[in-house]
PDB file of C-alpha atoms in Angstrom:
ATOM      1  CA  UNK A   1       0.062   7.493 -15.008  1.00  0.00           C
ATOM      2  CA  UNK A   2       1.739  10.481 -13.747  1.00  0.00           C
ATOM      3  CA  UNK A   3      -0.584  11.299 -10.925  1.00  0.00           C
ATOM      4  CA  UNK A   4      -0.649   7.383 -10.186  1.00  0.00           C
ATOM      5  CA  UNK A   5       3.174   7.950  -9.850  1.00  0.00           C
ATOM      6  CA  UNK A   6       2.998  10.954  -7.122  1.00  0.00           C
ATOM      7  CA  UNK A   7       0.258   9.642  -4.937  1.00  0.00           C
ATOM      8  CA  UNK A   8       2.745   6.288  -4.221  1.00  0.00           C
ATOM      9  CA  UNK A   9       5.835   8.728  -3.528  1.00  0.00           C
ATOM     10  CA  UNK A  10       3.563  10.666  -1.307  1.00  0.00           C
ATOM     11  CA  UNK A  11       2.287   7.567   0.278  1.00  0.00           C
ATOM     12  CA  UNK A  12       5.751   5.849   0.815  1.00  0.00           C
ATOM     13  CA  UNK A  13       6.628   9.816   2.145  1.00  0.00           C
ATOM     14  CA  UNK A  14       4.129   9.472   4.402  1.00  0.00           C
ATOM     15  CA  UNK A  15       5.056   6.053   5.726  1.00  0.00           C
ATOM     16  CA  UNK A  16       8.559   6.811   6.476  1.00  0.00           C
ATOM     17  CA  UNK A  17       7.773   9.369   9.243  1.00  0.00           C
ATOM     18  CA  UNK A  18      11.076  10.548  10.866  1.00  0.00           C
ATOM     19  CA  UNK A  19      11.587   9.637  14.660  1.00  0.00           C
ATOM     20  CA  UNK A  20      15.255  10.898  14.353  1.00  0.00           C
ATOM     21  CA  UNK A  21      13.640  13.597  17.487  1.00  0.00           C
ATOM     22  CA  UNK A  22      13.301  10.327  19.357  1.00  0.00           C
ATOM     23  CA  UNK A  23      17.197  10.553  20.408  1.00  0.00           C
ATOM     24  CA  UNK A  24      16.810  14.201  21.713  1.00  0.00           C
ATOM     25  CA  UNK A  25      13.856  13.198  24.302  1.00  0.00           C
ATOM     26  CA  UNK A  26      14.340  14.659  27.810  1.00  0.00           C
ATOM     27  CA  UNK A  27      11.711  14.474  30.836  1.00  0.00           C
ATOM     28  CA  UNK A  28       9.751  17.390  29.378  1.00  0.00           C
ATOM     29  CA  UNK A  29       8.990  15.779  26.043  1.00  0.00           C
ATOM     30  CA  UNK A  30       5.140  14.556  25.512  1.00  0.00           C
ATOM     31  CA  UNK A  31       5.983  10.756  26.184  1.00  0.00           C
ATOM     32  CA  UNK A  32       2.010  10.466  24.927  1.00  0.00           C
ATOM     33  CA  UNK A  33       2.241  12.724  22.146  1.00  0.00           C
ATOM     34  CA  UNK A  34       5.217  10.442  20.758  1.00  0.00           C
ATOM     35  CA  UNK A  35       3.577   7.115  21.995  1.00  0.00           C
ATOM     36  CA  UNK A  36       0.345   8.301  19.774  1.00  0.00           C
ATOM     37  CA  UNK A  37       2.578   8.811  16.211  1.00  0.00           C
ATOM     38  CA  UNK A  38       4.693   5.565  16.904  1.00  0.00           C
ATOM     39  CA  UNK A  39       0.884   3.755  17.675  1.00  0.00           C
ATOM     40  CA  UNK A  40      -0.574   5.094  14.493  1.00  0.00           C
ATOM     41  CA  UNK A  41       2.960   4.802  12.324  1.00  0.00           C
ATOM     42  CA  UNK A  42       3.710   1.309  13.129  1.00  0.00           C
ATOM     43  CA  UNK A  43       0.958  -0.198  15.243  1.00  0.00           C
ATOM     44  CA  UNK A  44      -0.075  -2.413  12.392  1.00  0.00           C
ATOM     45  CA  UNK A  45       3.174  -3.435  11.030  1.00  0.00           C
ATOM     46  CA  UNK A  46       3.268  -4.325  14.980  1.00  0.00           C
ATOM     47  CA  UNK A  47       0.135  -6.675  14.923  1.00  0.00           C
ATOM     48  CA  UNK A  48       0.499  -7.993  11.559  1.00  0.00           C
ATOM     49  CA  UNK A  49       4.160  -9.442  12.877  1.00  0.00           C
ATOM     50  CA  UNK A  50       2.608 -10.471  16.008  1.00  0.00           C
ATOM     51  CA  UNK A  51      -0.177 -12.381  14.112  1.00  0.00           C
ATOM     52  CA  UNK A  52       2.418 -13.943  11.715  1.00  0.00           C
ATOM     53  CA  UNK A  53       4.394 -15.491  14.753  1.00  0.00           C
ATOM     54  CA  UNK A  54       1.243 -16.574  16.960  1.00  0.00           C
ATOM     55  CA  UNK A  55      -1.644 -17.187  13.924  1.00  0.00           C
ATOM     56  CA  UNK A  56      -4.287 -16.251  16.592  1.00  0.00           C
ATOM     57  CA  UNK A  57      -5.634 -12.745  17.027  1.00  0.00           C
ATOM     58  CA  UNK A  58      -6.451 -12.054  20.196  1.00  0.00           C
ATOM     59  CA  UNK A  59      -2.732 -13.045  21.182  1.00  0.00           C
ATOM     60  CA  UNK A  60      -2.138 -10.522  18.410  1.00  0.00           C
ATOM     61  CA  UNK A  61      -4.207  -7.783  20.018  1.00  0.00           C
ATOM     62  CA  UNK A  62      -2.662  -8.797  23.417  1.00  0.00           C
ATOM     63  CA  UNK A  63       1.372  -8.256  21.960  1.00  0.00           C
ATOM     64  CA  UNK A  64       0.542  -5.282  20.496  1.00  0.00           C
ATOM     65  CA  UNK A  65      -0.923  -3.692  23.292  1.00  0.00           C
ATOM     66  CA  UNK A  66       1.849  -4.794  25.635  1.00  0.00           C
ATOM     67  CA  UNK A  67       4.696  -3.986  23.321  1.00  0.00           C
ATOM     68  CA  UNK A  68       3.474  -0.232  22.687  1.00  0.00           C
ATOM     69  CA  UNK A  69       4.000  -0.203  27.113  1.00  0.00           C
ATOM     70  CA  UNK A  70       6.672  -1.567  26.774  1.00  0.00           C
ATOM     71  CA  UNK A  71       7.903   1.311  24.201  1.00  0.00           C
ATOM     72  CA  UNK A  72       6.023   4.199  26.424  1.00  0.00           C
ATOM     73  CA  UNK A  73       8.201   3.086  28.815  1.00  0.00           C
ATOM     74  CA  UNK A  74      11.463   2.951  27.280  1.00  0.00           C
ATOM     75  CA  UNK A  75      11.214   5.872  25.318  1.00  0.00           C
ATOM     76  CA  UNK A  76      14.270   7.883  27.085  1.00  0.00           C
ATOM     77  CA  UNK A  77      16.489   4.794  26.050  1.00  0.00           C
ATOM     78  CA  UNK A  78      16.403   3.959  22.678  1.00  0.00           C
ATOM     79  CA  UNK A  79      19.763   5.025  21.532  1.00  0.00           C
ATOM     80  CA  UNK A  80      19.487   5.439  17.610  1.00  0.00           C
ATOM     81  CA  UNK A  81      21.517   2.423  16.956  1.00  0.00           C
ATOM     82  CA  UNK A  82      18.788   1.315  14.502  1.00  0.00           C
ATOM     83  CA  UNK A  83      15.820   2.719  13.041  1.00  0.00           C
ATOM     84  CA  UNK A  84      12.628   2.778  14.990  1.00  0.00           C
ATOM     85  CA  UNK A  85      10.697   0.834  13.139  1.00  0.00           C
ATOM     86  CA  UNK A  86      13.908  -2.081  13.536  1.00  0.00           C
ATOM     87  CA  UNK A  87      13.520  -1.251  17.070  1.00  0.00           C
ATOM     88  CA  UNK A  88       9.725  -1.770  17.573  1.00  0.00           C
ATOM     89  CA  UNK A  89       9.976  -5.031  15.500  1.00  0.00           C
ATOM     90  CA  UNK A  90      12.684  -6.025  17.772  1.00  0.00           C
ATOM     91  CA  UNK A  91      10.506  -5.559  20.665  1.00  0.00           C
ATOM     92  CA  UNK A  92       7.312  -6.906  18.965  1.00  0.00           C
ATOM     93  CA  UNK A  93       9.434 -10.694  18.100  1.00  0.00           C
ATOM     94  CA  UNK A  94      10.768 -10.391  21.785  1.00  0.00           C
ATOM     95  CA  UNK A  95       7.544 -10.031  23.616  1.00  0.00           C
ATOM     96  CA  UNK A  96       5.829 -12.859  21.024  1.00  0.00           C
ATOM     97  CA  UNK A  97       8.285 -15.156  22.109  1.00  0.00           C
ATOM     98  CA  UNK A  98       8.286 -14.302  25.664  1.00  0.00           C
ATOM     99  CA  UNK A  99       4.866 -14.600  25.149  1.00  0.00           C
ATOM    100  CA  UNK A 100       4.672 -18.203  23.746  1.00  0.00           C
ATOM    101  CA  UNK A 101       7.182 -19.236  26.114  1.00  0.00           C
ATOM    102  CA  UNK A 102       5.122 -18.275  29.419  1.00  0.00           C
ATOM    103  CA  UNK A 103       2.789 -21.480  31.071  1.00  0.00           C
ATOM    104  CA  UNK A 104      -0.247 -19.058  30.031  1.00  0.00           C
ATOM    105  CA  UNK A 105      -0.202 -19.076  26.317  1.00  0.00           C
ATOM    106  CA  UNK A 106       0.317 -23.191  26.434  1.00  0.00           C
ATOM    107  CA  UNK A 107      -2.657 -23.232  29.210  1.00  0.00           C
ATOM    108  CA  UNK A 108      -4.935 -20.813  26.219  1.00  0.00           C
ATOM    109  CA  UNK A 109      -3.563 -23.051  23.345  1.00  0.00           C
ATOM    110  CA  UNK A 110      -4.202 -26.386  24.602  1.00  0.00           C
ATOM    111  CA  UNK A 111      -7.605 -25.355  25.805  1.00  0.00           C
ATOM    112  CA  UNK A 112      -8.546 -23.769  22.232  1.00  0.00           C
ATOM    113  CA  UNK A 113      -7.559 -26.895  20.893  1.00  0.00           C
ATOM    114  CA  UNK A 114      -9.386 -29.031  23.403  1.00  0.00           C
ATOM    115  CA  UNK A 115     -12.337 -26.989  23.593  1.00  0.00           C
ATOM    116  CA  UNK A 116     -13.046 -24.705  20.313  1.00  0.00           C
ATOM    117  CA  UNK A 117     -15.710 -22.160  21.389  1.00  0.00           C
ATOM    118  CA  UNK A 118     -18.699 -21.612  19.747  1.00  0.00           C
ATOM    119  CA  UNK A 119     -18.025 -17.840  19.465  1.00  0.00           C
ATOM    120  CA  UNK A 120     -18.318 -16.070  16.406  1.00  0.00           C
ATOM    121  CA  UNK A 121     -15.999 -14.053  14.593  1.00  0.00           C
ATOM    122  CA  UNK A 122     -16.354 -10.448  14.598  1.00  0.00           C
ATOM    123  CA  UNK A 123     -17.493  -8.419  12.116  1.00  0.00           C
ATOM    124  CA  UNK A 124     -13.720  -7.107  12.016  1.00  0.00           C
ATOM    125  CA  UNK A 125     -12.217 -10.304  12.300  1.00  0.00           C
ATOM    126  CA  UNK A 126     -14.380 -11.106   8.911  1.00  0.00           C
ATOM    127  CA  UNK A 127     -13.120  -8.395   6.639  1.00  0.00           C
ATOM    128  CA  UNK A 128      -9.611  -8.868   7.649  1.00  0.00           C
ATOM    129  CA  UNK A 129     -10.276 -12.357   6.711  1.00  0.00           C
ATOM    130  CA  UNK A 130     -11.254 -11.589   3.531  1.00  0.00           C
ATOM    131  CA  UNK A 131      -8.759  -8.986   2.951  1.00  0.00           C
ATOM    132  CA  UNK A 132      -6.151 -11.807   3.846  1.00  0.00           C
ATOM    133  CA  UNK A 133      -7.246 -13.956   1.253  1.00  0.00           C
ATOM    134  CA  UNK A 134      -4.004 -14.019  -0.628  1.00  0.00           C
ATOM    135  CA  UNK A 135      -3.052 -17.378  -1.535  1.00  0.00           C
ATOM    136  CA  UNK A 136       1.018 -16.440  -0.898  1.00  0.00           C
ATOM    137  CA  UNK A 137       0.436 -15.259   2.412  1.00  0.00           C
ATOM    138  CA  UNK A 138      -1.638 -18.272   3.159  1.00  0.00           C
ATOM    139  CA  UNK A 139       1.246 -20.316   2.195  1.00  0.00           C
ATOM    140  CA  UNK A 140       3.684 -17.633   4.123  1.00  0.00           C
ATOM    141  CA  UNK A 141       1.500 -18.746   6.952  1.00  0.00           C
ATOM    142  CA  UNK A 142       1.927 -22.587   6.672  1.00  0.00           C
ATOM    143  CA  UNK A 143       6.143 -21.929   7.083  1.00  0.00           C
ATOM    144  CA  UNK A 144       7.615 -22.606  10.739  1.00  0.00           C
ATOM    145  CA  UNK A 145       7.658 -19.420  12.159  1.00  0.00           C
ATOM    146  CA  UNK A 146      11.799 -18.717  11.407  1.00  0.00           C
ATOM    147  CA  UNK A 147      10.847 -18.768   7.619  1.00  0.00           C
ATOM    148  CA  UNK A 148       7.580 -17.206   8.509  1.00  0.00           C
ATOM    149  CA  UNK A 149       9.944 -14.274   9.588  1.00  0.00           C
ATOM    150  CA  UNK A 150      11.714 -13.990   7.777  1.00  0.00           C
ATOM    151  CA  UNK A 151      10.037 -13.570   4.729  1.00  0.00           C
ATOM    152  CA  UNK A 152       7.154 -11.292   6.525  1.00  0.00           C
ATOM    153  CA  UNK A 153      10.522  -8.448   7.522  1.00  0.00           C
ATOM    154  CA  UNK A 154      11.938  -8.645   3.884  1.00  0.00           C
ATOM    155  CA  UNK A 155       8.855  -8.607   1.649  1.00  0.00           C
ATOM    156  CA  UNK A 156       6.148  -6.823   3.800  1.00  0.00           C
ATOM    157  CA  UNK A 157       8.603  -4.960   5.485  1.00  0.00           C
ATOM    158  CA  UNK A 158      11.206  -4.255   3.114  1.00  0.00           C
ATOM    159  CA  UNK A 159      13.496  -4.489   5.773  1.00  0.00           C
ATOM    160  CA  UNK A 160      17.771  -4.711   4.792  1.00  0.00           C
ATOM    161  CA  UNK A 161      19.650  -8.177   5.832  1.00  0.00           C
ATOM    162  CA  UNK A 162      21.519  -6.574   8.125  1.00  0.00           C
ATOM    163  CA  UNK A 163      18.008  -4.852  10.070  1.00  0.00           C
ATOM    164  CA  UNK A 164      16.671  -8.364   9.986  1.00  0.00           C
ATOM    165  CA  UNK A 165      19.867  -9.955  11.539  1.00  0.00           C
ATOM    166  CA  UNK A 166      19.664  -7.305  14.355  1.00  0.00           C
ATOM    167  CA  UNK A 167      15.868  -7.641  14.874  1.00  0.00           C
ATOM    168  CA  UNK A 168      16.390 -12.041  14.592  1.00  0.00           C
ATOM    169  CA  UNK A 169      19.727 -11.733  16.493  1.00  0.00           C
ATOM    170  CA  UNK A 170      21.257 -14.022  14.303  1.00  0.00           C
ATOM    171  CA  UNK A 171      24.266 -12.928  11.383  1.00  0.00           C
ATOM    172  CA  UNK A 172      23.649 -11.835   8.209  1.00  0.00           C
ATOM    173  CA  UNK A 173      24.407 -15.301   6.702  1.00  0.00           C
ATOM    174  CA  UNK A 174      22.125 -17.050   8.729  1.00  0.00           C
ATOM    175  CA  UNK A 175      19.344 -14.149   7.804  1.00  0.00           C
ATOM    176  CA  UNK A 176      20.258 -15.387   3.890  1.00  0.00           C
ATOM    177  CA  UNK A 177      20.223 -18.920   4.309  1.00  0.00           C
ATOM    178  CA  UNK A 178      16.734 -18.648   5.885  1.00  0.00           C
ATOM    179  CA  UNK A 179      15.571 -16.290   3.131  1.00  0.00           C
ATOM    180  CA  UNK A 180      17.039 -18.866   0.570  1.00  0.00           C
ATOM    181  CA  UNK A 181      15.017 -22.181   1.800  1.00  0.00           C
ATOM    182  CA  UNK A 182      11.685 -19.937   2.905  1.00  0.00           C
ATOM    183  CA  UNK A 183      11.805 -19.269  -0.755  1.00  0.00           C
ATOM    184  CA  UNK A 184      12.544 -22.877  -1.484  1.00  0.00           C
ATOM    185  CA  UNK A 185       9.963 -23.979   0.808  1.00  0.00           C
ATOM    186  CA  UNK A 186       6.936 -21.934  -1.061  1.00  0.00           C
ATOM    187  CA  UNK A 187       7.705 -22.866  -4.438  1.00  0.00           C
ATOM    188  CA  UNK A 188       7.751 -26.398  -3.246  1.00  0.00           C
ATOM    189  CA  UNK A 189       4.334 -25.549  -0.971  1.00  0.00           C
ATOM    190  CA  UNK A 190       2.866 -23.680  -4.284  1.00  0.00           C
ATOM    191  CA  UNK A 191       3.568 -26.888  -6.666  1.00  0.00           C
ATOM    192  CA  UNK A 192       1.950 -29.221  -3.831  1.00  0.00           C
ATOM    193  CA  UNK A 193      -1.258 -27.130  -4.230  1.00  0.00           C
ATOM    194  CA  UNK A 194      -1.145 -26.546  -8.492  1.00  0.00           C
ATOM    195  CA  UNK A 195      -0.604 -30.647  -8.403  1.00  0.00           C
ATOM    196  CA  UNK A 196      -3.371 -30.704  -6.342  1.00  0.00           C
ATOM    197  CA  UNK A 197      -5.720 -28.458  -7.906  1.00  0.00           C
ATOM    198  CA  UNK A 198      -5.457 -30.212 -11.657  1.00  0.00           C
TER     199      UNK A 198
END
Protein backbone atom coordinates (compact mmCIF):
# COMPACT_ATOMS: atom_id res chain seq x y z
CA UNK A 1 0.00 0.00 0.00
CA UNK A 2 2.91 2.04 0.82
CA UNK A 3 4.74 1.77 -2.44
CA UNK A 4 1.19 2.22 -4.18
CA UNK A 5 1.23 5.52 -2.14
CA UNK A 6 4.80 6.90 -3.49
CA UNK A 7 4.50 5.96 -7.10
CA UNK A 8 1.08 8.46 -7.23
CA UNK A 9 3.11 11.34 -5.34
CA UNK A 10 5.86 10.74 -7.77
CA UNK A 11 3.48 10.67 -10.61
CA UNK A 12 1.44 13.84 -9.59
CA UNK A 13 5.42 15.25 -8.99
CA UNK A 14 6.03 14.53 -12.24
CA UNK A 15 2.94 16.11 -13.73
CA UNK A 16 3.31 19.39 -12.14
CA UNK A 17 6.56 20.31 -13.99
CA UNK A 18 7.58 23.92 -13.06
CA UNK A 19 7.56 26.55 -15.99
CA UNK A 20 8.13 29.34 -13.34
CA UNK A 21 11.73 29.79 -15.89
CA UNK A 22 9.11 30.65 -18.48
CA UNK A 23 8.99 34.43 -17.05
CA UNK A 24 12.86 34.81 -17.23
CA UNK A 25 12.99 33.92 -21.18
CA UNK A 26 15.17 36.32 -23.22
CA UNK A 27 16.14 35.94 -27.09
CA UNK A 28 18.87 33.45 -26.21
CA UNK A 29 16.63 30.92 -24.51
CA UNK A 30 15.92 27.50 -26.61
CA UNK A 31 12.32 28.64 -27.75
CA UNK A 32 12.34 24.68 -29.08
CA UNK A 33 13.79 23.22 -26.14
CA UNK A 34 10.81 24.88 -24.06
CA UNK A 35 8.18 24.32 -26.90
CA UNK A 36 9.26 20.38 -26.64
CA UNK A 37 8.53 20.12 -22.47
CA UNK A 38 5.27 22.31 -22.76
CA UNK A 39 4.31 19.68 -26.02
CA UNK A 40 5.04 16.63 -23.97
CA UNK A 41 3.68 18.25 -20.39
CA UNK A 42 0.42 19.39 -21.61
CA UNK A 43 -0.08 18.40 -25.23
CA UNK A 44 -2.74 15.95 -24.23
CA UNK A 45 -4.55 17.83 -21.65
CA UNK A 46 -4.45 20.21 -24.92
CA UNK A 47 -6.23 17.66 -27.31
CA UNK A 48 -8.37 16.03 -24.87
CA UNK A 49 -10.00 19.81 -24.27
CA UNK A 50 -9.98 20.38 -27.87
CA UNK A 51 -11.84 17.04 -28.50
CA UNK A 52 -14.33 17.79 -25.64
CA UNK A 53 -15.37 21.19 -27.34
CA UNK A 54 -15.38 19.92 -31.13
CA UNK A 55 -16.27 15.82 -30.56
CA UNK A 56 -14.31 15.20 -33.84
CA UNK A 57 -10.64 14.29 -33.92
CA UNK A 58 -9.08 15.45 -36.64
CA UNK A 59 -10.35 19.07 -35.62
CA UNK A 60 -8.71 17.90 -32.40
CA UNK A 61 -5.38 17.10 -34.02
CA UNK A 62 -5.75 20.35 -36.09
CA UNK A 63 -6.21 22.78 -32.54
CA UNK A 64 -3.59 21.20 -31.01
CA UNK A 65 -1.16 21.60 -33.54
CA UNK A 66 -2.07 25.24 -34.13
CA UNK A 67 -2.30 26.20 -30.51
CA UNK A 68 1.33 24.77 -29.61
CA UNK A 69 2.36 27.76 -32.75
CA UNK A 70 0.56 29.77 -31.39
CA UNK A 71 2.50 29.23 -27.87
CA UNK A 72 6.09 28.93 -29.81
CA UNK A 73 5.28 32.11 -30.77
CA UNK A 74 4.28 33.88 -27.80
CA UNK A 75 6.63 32.49 -25.57
CA UNK A 76 8.52 35.97 -24.65
CA UNK A 77 4.97 37.23 -23.50
CA UNK A 78 3.35 35.22 -21.17
CA UNK A 79 3.58 37.28 -18.09
CA UNK A 80 3.05 34.77 -15.08
CA UNK A 81 -0.31 36.10 -14.30
CA UNK A 82 -1.55 32.47 -14.24
CA UNK A 83 -0.11 29.18 -14.36
CA UNK A 84 0.92 27.71 -17.64
CA UNK A 85 -1.10 25.10 -17.85
CA UNK A 86 -4.29 28.00 -17.20
CA UNK A 87 -2.57 29.72 -19.93
CA UNK A 88 -2.36 26.92 -22.59
CA UNK A 89 -6.03 25.99 -21.78
CA UNK A 90 -6.84 29.53 -22.32
CA UNK A 91 -5.35 29.42 -25.65
CA UNK A 92 -6.56 25.86 -26.50
CA UNK A 93 -10.73 27.15 -25.74
CA UNK A 94 -9.74 30.37 -27.77
CA UNK A 95 -8.45 28.80 -30.89
CA UNK A 96 -11.53 25.95 -30.65
CA UNK A 97 -13.84 28.62 -30.78
CA UNK A 98 -12.15 30.67 -33.30
CA UNK A 99 -12.03 27.59 -34.90
CA UNK A 100 -15.80 26.68 -34.96
CA UNK A 101 -16.59 30.12 -35.69
CA UNK A 102 -14.54 30.34 -39.13
CA UNK A 103 -16.85 29.45 -42.65
CA UNK A 104 -14.32 26.33 -42.84
CA UNK A 105 -15.25 24.22 -39.93
CA UNK A 106 -19.25 24.78 -40.92
CA UNK A 107 -18.15 23.97 -44.75
CA UNK A 108 -16.22 20.34 -43.00
CA UNK A 109 -19.27 19.83 -40.65
CA UNK A 110 -22.06 20.09 -42.95
CA UNK A 111 -20.25 18.00 -45.49
CA UNK A 112 -19.47 15.14 -42.78
CA UNK A 113 -22.94 15.22 -42.09
CA UNK A 114 -24.09 15.23 -45.68
CA UNK A 115 -21.64 12.89 -46.89
CA UNK A 116 -20.15 10.37 -44.08
CA UNK A 117 -17.04 8.78 -45.67
CA UNK A 118 -16.46 5.38 -45.90
CA UNK A 119 -13.02 5.70 -44.22
CA UNK A 120 -12.03 3.66 -41.49
CA UNK A 121 -10.90 4.46 -38.21
CA UNK A 122 -7.39 4.11 -37.37
CA UNK A 123 -5.88 1.71 -35.49
CA UNK A 124 -5.23 4.70 -32.92
CA UNK A 125 -8.45 6.15 -33.23
CA UNK A 126 -9.72 2.43 -32.04
CA UNK A 127 -7.88 2.09 -28.78
CA UNK A 128 -8.62 5.55 -27.74
CA UNK A 129 -12.09 4.52 -28.39
CA UNK A 130 -11.98 1.87 -26.24
CA UNK A 131 -10.01 3.52 -23.65
CA UNK A 132 -12.90 6.21 -23.70
CA UNK A 133 -15.42 3.86 -22.92
CA UNK A 134 -16.44 5.41 -19.66
CA UNK A 135 -20.02 5.72 -19.39
CA UNK A 136 -19.59 9.39 -17.34
CA UNK A 137 -17.56 10.81 -19.90
CA UNK A 138 -19.95 9.61 -22.51
CA UNK A 139 -22.58 11.44 -20.74
CA UNK A 140 -19.91 14.49 -20.10
CA UNK A 141 -19.95 14.37 -23.84
CA UNK A 142 -23.76 14.63 -24.49
CA UNK A 143 -23.68 18.29 -22.26
CA UNK A 144 -23.65 21.62 -24.47
CA UNK A 145 -20.26 22.42 -24.63
CA UNK A 146 -20.41 25.34 -21.53
CA UNK A 147 -21.24 22.37 -19.13
CA UNK A 148 -19.03 20.20 -21.20
CA UNK A 149 -16.32 22.70 -19.87
CA UNK A 150 -16.76 23.09 -17.39
CA UNK A 151 -16.85 19.95 -15.84
CA UNK A 152 -13.79 18.60 -18.19
CA UNK A 153 -11.34 21.87 -16.26
CA UNK A 154 -12.64 20.92 -12.70
CA UNK A 155 -12.67 17.11 -12.68
CA UNK A 156 -10.02 16.12 -15.35
CA UNK A 157 -8.20 19.06 -14.74
CA UNK A 158 -8.51 19.79 -11.24
CA UNK A 159 -8.43 23.21 -12.09
CA UNK A 160 -9.54 26.12 -9.01
CA UNK A 161 -12.89 28.32 -9.76
CA UNK A 162 -11.08 31.14 -10.04
CA UNK A 163 -8.42 29.38 -13.02
CA UNK A 164 -11.60 28.30 -14.71
CA UNK A 165 -13.23 31.84 -14.59
CA UNK A 166 -9.97 33.26 -16.13
CA UNK A 167 -9.58 30.47 -18.75
CA UNK A 168 -13.94 30.81 -19.51
CA UNK A 169 -13.69 34.63 -19.03
CA UNK A 170 -16.66 34.64 -17.14
CA UNK A 171 -16.79 35.38 -12.87
CA UNK A 172 -16.43 33.02 -10.43
CA UNK A 173 -20.23 32.83 -9.84
CA UNK A 174 -21.06 32.17 -13.19
CA UNK A 175 -18.08 29.32 -13.19
CA UNK A 176 -20.36 27.82 -10.00
CA UNK A 177 -23.64 28.10 -11.36
CA UNK A 178 -22.46 26.16 -14.46
CA UNK A 179 -20.70 23.58 -12.29
CA UNK A 180 -24.02 23.33 -10.22
CA UNK A 181 -26.58 22.46 -13.27
CA UNK A 182 -23.65 20.34 -15.34
CA UNK A 183 -23.92 18.31 -12.24
CA UNK A 184 -27.67 18.55 -12.30
CA UNK A 185 -27.77 17.80 -15.84
CA UNK A 186 -25.80 14.21 -15.49
CA UNK A 187 -27.64 12.90 -12.71
CA UNK A 188 -30.74 13.69 -14.63
CA UNK A 189 -28.84 12.21 -18.06
CA UNK A 190 -27.64 9.06 -15.77
CA UNK A 191 -31.40 8.31 -14.45
CA UNK A 192 -32.69 8.68 -18.23
CA UNK A 193 -30.30 5.79 -19.11
CA UNK A 194 -30.80 3.40 -15.57
CA UNK A 195 -34.79 3.97 -16.52
CA UNK A 196 -33.91 2.91 -19.68
CA UNK A 197 -31.78 0.05 -19.14
CA UNK A 198 -34.42 -1.88 -16.58
Amino acid sequence: MRADRQIIEVAVLESKVNFDYLKYLSKSSDKKAILEELMTAYGKDVWNYAFSITRKWDQADDITQEVFIKVYRNLYTFRNESSVKTWILTITRNMTLDYRRSAFYRKVSLMSFIAPSGVQPSTEQAVIEKLAVNDLWKLVLQLPVKYREILLLYAHYQLSMKEIAQILGVTEGTVKSRLFHARKKISKLKENQSNGSD
